[in-house]
Amino acid sequence: MRRAWLAAIAALCCSAALPAAETSVTIVLKFVKRGSAATAVARFDPASCRACTPVATPLYNAENARETVIALAVPRRRSLELRFTGPRDAVRRVLLENGELPFQQGRDAIVVALPPLTGDAITAAEVASHIVEPGMVLRFEHADPARRAGAYATGRFPEAERRAADVLEFAQRQVIRDLGLGEEAERRNLGRIQVMGFDTNAPHAHVDAPPHIHMHLRWPRNAGTQIGHYYIGADGLLTHNLAGVKGIPGTERRFGRGDTFTTIGPDGTGLYYHRITLEGWLEIGRPAGPACLIRPAGTGGFEDGATVLCGNAGPRRLSVKDDLAGGVFTVATDDVVETFRYDPDTGKLTSPETAPPASPSNFVPDEVANHSDPFRGESPNNR
């Protein structure tokens, strides 16, 4: 018995002394082309990292007039220099996620400096802008025909559906503002409302078809999030909603025109509902409160604009235009025209997103601002 215990302890000690197995993470690198080369501008040289392997998952790699996209499995938490062969001076930028990586370019290859990564980094092929507001984030996708892939690789490009999604995304933002849904979600710690459209370039195998929009409440830790897919027809109108609970198979349910889908918060109460009308329009409201109707601005679909009607407030006319070549999109709400400039390679906004801070002498701490302040409302010049 004593020998058995000693053998067990020795085996345990030996196993504890063994180093942990090396693990890998998946990365996607985007090599932005200088010009519009018809062929790949980068190919991974396995001799530069024998522990790295190409990832062959469909739609993780891409080749188009804008970029060469390469997916690799690389060692976790290792500083690496990866070599890629290709034509000289053919690469303008190397992107990981939506940020740039330093690289050195030689005659027939470039060397990319990769930081140590603790998790997968696979979103570099996405081209979307993000607008963050209290309790809400809007993800505005840029549909570039030069990048088309997946379900949209061939055939008619869904230009009208994408323009309709553009309008519906910002119409939903207007409703979120008018009903105070974002502030309530934040105040009650229910999560964050996420407004999204659809990708047309299938980044990291996100096929995202048929065309649709979202407005879901992302619960804390994501568990319990109900995700609806509001599908858009070729006529620019909404057809139906397929909704389910993230991470729970078999929960998907179809909501047709006239059906009501209520989004529930983590506290078990409904925060808002969606209803596609019999005409293919969209109604959003509180379960026991005011509601807003989003309808096309003209006689057709949403691609040409929308009118938003909330309660007794007057109608708001809304339209959206995206200039892919210029890297700018505009959102017109009645007489107010918002301008958003973005990086055409990533979609990342380059327009200022937050106001600069006030000077130190004008800063009021929160604990003071909640009490009587004899100077509140006065100009600093009058102090």
mmCIF file with all atom_site columns, C-alpha atoms in Angstrom, residues 68-141:
data_model
loop_
_atom_site.group_PDB
_atom_site.id
_atom_site.type_symbol
_atom_site.label_atom_id
_atom_site.label_alt_id
_atom_site.label_comp_id
_atom_site.label_asym_id
_atom_site.label_entity_id
_atom_site.label_seq_id
_atom_site.pdbx_PDB_ins_code
_atom_site.Cartn_x
_atom_site.Cartn_y
_atom_site.Cartn_z
_atom_site.occupancy
_atom_site.B_iso_or_equiv
_atom_site.pdbx_formal_charge
_atom_site.auth_seq_id
_atom_site.auth_comp_id
_atom_site.auth_asym_id
_atom_site.auth_atom_id
_atom_site.pdbx_PDB_model_num
ATOM 1  C CA . THR A 1 68  ? -5.931  39.846 -49.544 1.00 0.00 ? 68  THR A CA 1
ATOM 2  C CA . VAL A 1 69  ? -7.299  38.272 -46.359 1.00 0.00 ? 69  VAL A CA 1
ATOM 3  C CA . ILE A 1 70  ? -5.335  35.450 -44.702 1.00 0.00 ? 70  ILE A CA 1
ATOM 4  C CA . ALA A 1 71  ? -6.371  33.326 -41.713 1.00 0.00 ? 71  ALA A CA 1
ATOM 5  C CA . LEU A 1 72  ? -3.761  31.565 -39.553 1.00 0.00 ? 72  LEU A CA 1
ATOM 6  C CA . ALA A 1 73  ? -3.568  29.547 -36.357 1.00 0.00 ? 73  ALA A CA 1
ATOM 7  C CA . VAL A 1 74  ? -0.683  30.997 -34.313 1.00 0.00 ? 74  VAL A CA 1
ATOM 8  C CA . PRO A 1 75  ? 0.770   30.209 -30.866 1.00 0.00 ? 75  PRO A CA 1
ATOM 9  C CA . ARG A 1 76  ? -1.055  31.928 -28.030 1.00 0.00 ? 76  ARG A CA 1
ATOM 10 C CA . ARG A 1 77  ? 0.723   34.730 -26.133 1.00 0.00 ? 77  ARG A CA 1
ATOM 11 C CA . ARG A 1 78  ? 3.802   34.805 -28.367 1.00 0.00 ? 78  ARG A CA 1
ATOM 12 C CA . SER A 1 79  ? 5.473   37.789 -30.009 1.00 0.00 ? 79  SER A CA 1
ATOM 13 C CA . LEU A 1 80  ? 5.968   36.757 -33.613 1.00 0.00 ? 80  LEU A CA 1
ATOM 14 C CA . GLU A 1 81  ? 7.334   38.092 -36.867 1.00 0.00 ? 81  GLU A CA 1
ATOM 15 C CA . LEU A 1 82  ? 5.523   36.495 -39.790 1.00 0.00 ? 82  LEU A CA 1
ATOM 16 C CA . ARG A 1 83  ? 6.840   36.586 -43.346 1.00 0.00 ? 83  ARG A CA 1
ATOM 17 C CA . PHE A 1 84  ? 4.614   36.825 -46.399 1.00 0.00 ? 84  PHE A CA 1
ATOM 18 C CA . THR A 1 85  ? 5.792   36.708 -49.986 1.00 0.00 ? 85  THR A CA 1
ATOM 19 C CA . GLY A 1 86  ? 4.323   38.901 -52.667 1.00 0.00 ? 86  GLY A CA 1
ATOM 20 C CA . PRO A 1 87  ? 4.968   41.659 -55.221 1.00 0.00 ? 87  PRO A CA 1
ATOM 21 C CA . ARG A 1 88  ? 7.091   44.559 -54.103 1.00 0.00 ? 88  ARG A CA 1
ATOM 22 C CA . ASP A 1 89  ? 5.240   47.638 -52.768 1.00 0.00 ? 89  ASP A CA 1
ATOM 23 C CA . ALA A 1 90  ? 1.858   45.996 -53.365 1.00 0.00 ? 90  ALA A CA 1
ATOM 24 C CA . VAL A 1 91  ? 0.672   46.281 -49.741 1.00 0.00 ? 91  VAL A CA 1
ATOM 25 C CA . ARG A 1 92  ? -0.461  49.604 -48.301 1.00 0.00 ? 92  ARG A CA 1
ATOM 26 C CA . ARG A 1 93  ? -1.567  48.482 -44.821 1.00 0.00 ? 93  ARG A CA 1
ATOM 27 C CA . VAL A 1 94  ? -1.777  45.329 -42.710 1.00 0.00 ? 94  VAL A CA 1
ATOM 28 C CA . LEU A 1 95  ? -4.800  45.153 -40.403 1.00 0.00 ? 95  LEU A CA 1
ATOM 29 C CA . LEU A 1 96  ? -5.666  42.986 -37.414 1.00 0.00 ? 96  LEU A CA 1
ATOM 30 C CA . GLU A 1 97  ? -9.204  43.541 -36.121 1.00 0.00 ? 97  GLU A CA 1
ATOM 31 C CA . ASN A 1 98  ? -9.706  47.252 -36.974 1.00 0.00 ? 98  ASN A CA 1
ATOM 32 C CA . GLY A 1 99  ? -6.158  48.356 -36.111 1.00 0.00 ? 99  GLY A CA 1
ATOM 33 C CA . GLU A 1 100 ? -2.884  48.470 -38.011 1.00 0.00 ? 100 GLU A CA 1
ATOM 34 C CA . LEU A 1 101 ? 0.163   46.266 -37.514 1.00 0.00 ? 101 LEU A CA 1
ATOM 35 C CA . PRO A 1 102 ? 3.730   47.414 -38.256 1.00 0.00 ? 102 PRO A CA 1
ATOM 36 C CA . PHE A 1 103 ? 5.413   45.696 -41.178 1.00 0.00 ? 103 PHE A CA 1
ATOM 37 C CA . GLN A 1 104 ? 8.654   45.872 -43.132 1.00 0.00 ? 104 GLN A CA 1
ATOM 38 C CA . GLN A 1 105 ? 8.618   45.503 -46.878 1.00 0.00 ? 105 GLN A CA 1
ATOM 39 C CA . GLY A 1 106 ? 11.472  44.053 -48.911 1.00 0.00 ? 106 GLY A CA 1
ATOM 40 C CA . ARG A 1 107 ? 11.952  43.162 -52.541 1.00 0.00 ? 107 ARG A CA 1
ATOM 41 C CA . ASP A 1 108 ? 9.624   40.165 -52.653 1.00 0.00 ? 108 ASP A CA 1
ATOM 42 C CA . ALA A 1 109 ? 8.229   39.833 -49.126 1.00 0.00 ? 109 ALA A CA 1
ATOM 43 C CA . ILE A 1 110 ? 6.909   41.681 -46.123 1.00 0.00 ? 110 ILE A CA 1
ATOM 44 C CA . VAL A 1 111 ? 7.463   40.875 -42.441 1.00 0.00 ? 111 VAL A CA 1
ATOM 45 C CA . VAL A 1 112 ? 4.545   41.558 -40.097 1.00 0.00 ? 112 VAL A CA 1
ATOM 46 C CA . ALA A 1 113 ? 5.048   42.097 -36.358 1.00 0.00 ? 113 ALA A CA 1
ATOM 47 C CA . LEU A 1 114 ? 2.315   40.257 -34.466 1.00 0.00 ? 114 LEU A CA 1
ATOM 48 C CA . PRO A 1 115 ? 1.699   41.064 -30.785 1.00 0.00 ? 115 PRO A CA 1
ATOM 49 C CA . PRO A 1 116 ? 1.046   38.291 -28.241 1.00 0.00 ? 116 PRO A CA 1
ATOM 50 C CA . LEU A 1 117 ? -2.634  37.370 -28.373 1.00 0.00 ? 117 LEU A CA 1
ATOM 51 C CA . THR A 1 118 ? -4.687  35.682 -25.676 1.00 0.00 ? 118 THR A CA 1
ATOM 52 C CA . GLY A 1 119 ? -7.739  35.005 -27.852 1.00 0.00 ? 119 GLY A CA 1
ATOM 53 C CA . ASP A 1 120 ? -8.948  34.774 -31.426 1.00 0.00 ? 120 ASP A CA 1
ATOM 54 C CA . ALA A 1 121 ? -8.783  37.955 -33.534 1.00 0.00 ? 121 ALA A CA 1
ATOM 55 C CA . ILE A 1 122 ? -10.852 37.274 -36.642 1.00 0.00 ? 122 ILE A CA 1
ATOM 56 C CA . THR A 1 123 ? -12.824 40.415 -37.547 1.00 0.00 ? 123 THR A CA 1
ATOM 57 C CA . ALA A 1 124 ? -10.325 42.212 -39.810 1.00 0.00 ? 124 ALA A CA 1
ATOM 58 C CA . ALA A 1 125 ? -12.408 41.578 -42.942 1.00 0.00 ? 125 ALA A CA 1
ATOM 59 C CA . GLU A 1 126 ? -15.409 43.424 -41.515 1.00 0.00 ? 126 GLU A CA 1
ATOM 60 C CA . VAL A 1 127 ? -16.134 46.889 -42.916 1.00 0.00 ? 127 VAL A CA 1
ATOM 61 C CA . ALA A 1 128 ? -18.569 48.593 -40.555 1.00 0.00 ? 128 ALA A CA 1
ATOM 62 C CA . SER A 1 129 ? -18.884 51.830 -38.595 1.00 0.00 ? 129 SER A CA 1
ATOM 63 C CA . HIS A 1 130 ? -20.070 51.928 -34.982 1.00 0.00 ? 130 HIS A CA 1
ATOM 64 C CA . ILE A 1 131 ? -22.070 54.712 -33.358 1.00 0.00 ? 131 ILE A CA 1
ATOM 65 C CA . VAL A 1 132 ? -22.286 54.438 -29.574 1.00 0.00 ? 132 VAL A CA 1
ATOM 66 C CA . GLU A 1 133 ? -24.991 56.200 -27.566 1.00 0.00 ? 133 GLU A CA 1
ATOM 67 C CA . PRO A 1 134 ? -26.377 55.681 -24.044 1.00 0.00 ? 134 PRO A CA 1
ATOM 68 C CA . GLY A 1 135 ? -27.519 52.053 -23.827 1.00 0.00 ? 135 GLY A CA 1
ATOM 69 C CA . MET A 1 136 ? -27.158 51.525 -27.567 1.00 0.00 ? 136 MET A CA 1
ATOM 70 C CA . VAL A 1 137 ? -24.651 50.797 -30.325 1.00 0.00 ? 137 VAL A CA 1
ATOM 71 C CA . LEU A 1 138 ? -25.449 51.036 -34.038 1.00 0.00 ? 138 LEU A CA 1
ATOM 72 C CA . ARG A 1 139 ? -23.370 48.940 -36.433 1.00 0.00 ? 139 ARG A CA 1
ATOM 73 C CA . PHE A 1 140 ? -23.532 50.441 -39.921 1.00 0.00 ? 140 PHE A CA 1
ATOM 74 C CA . GLU A 1 141 ? -22.212 48.031 -42.563 1.00 0.00 ? 141 GLU A CA 1
#
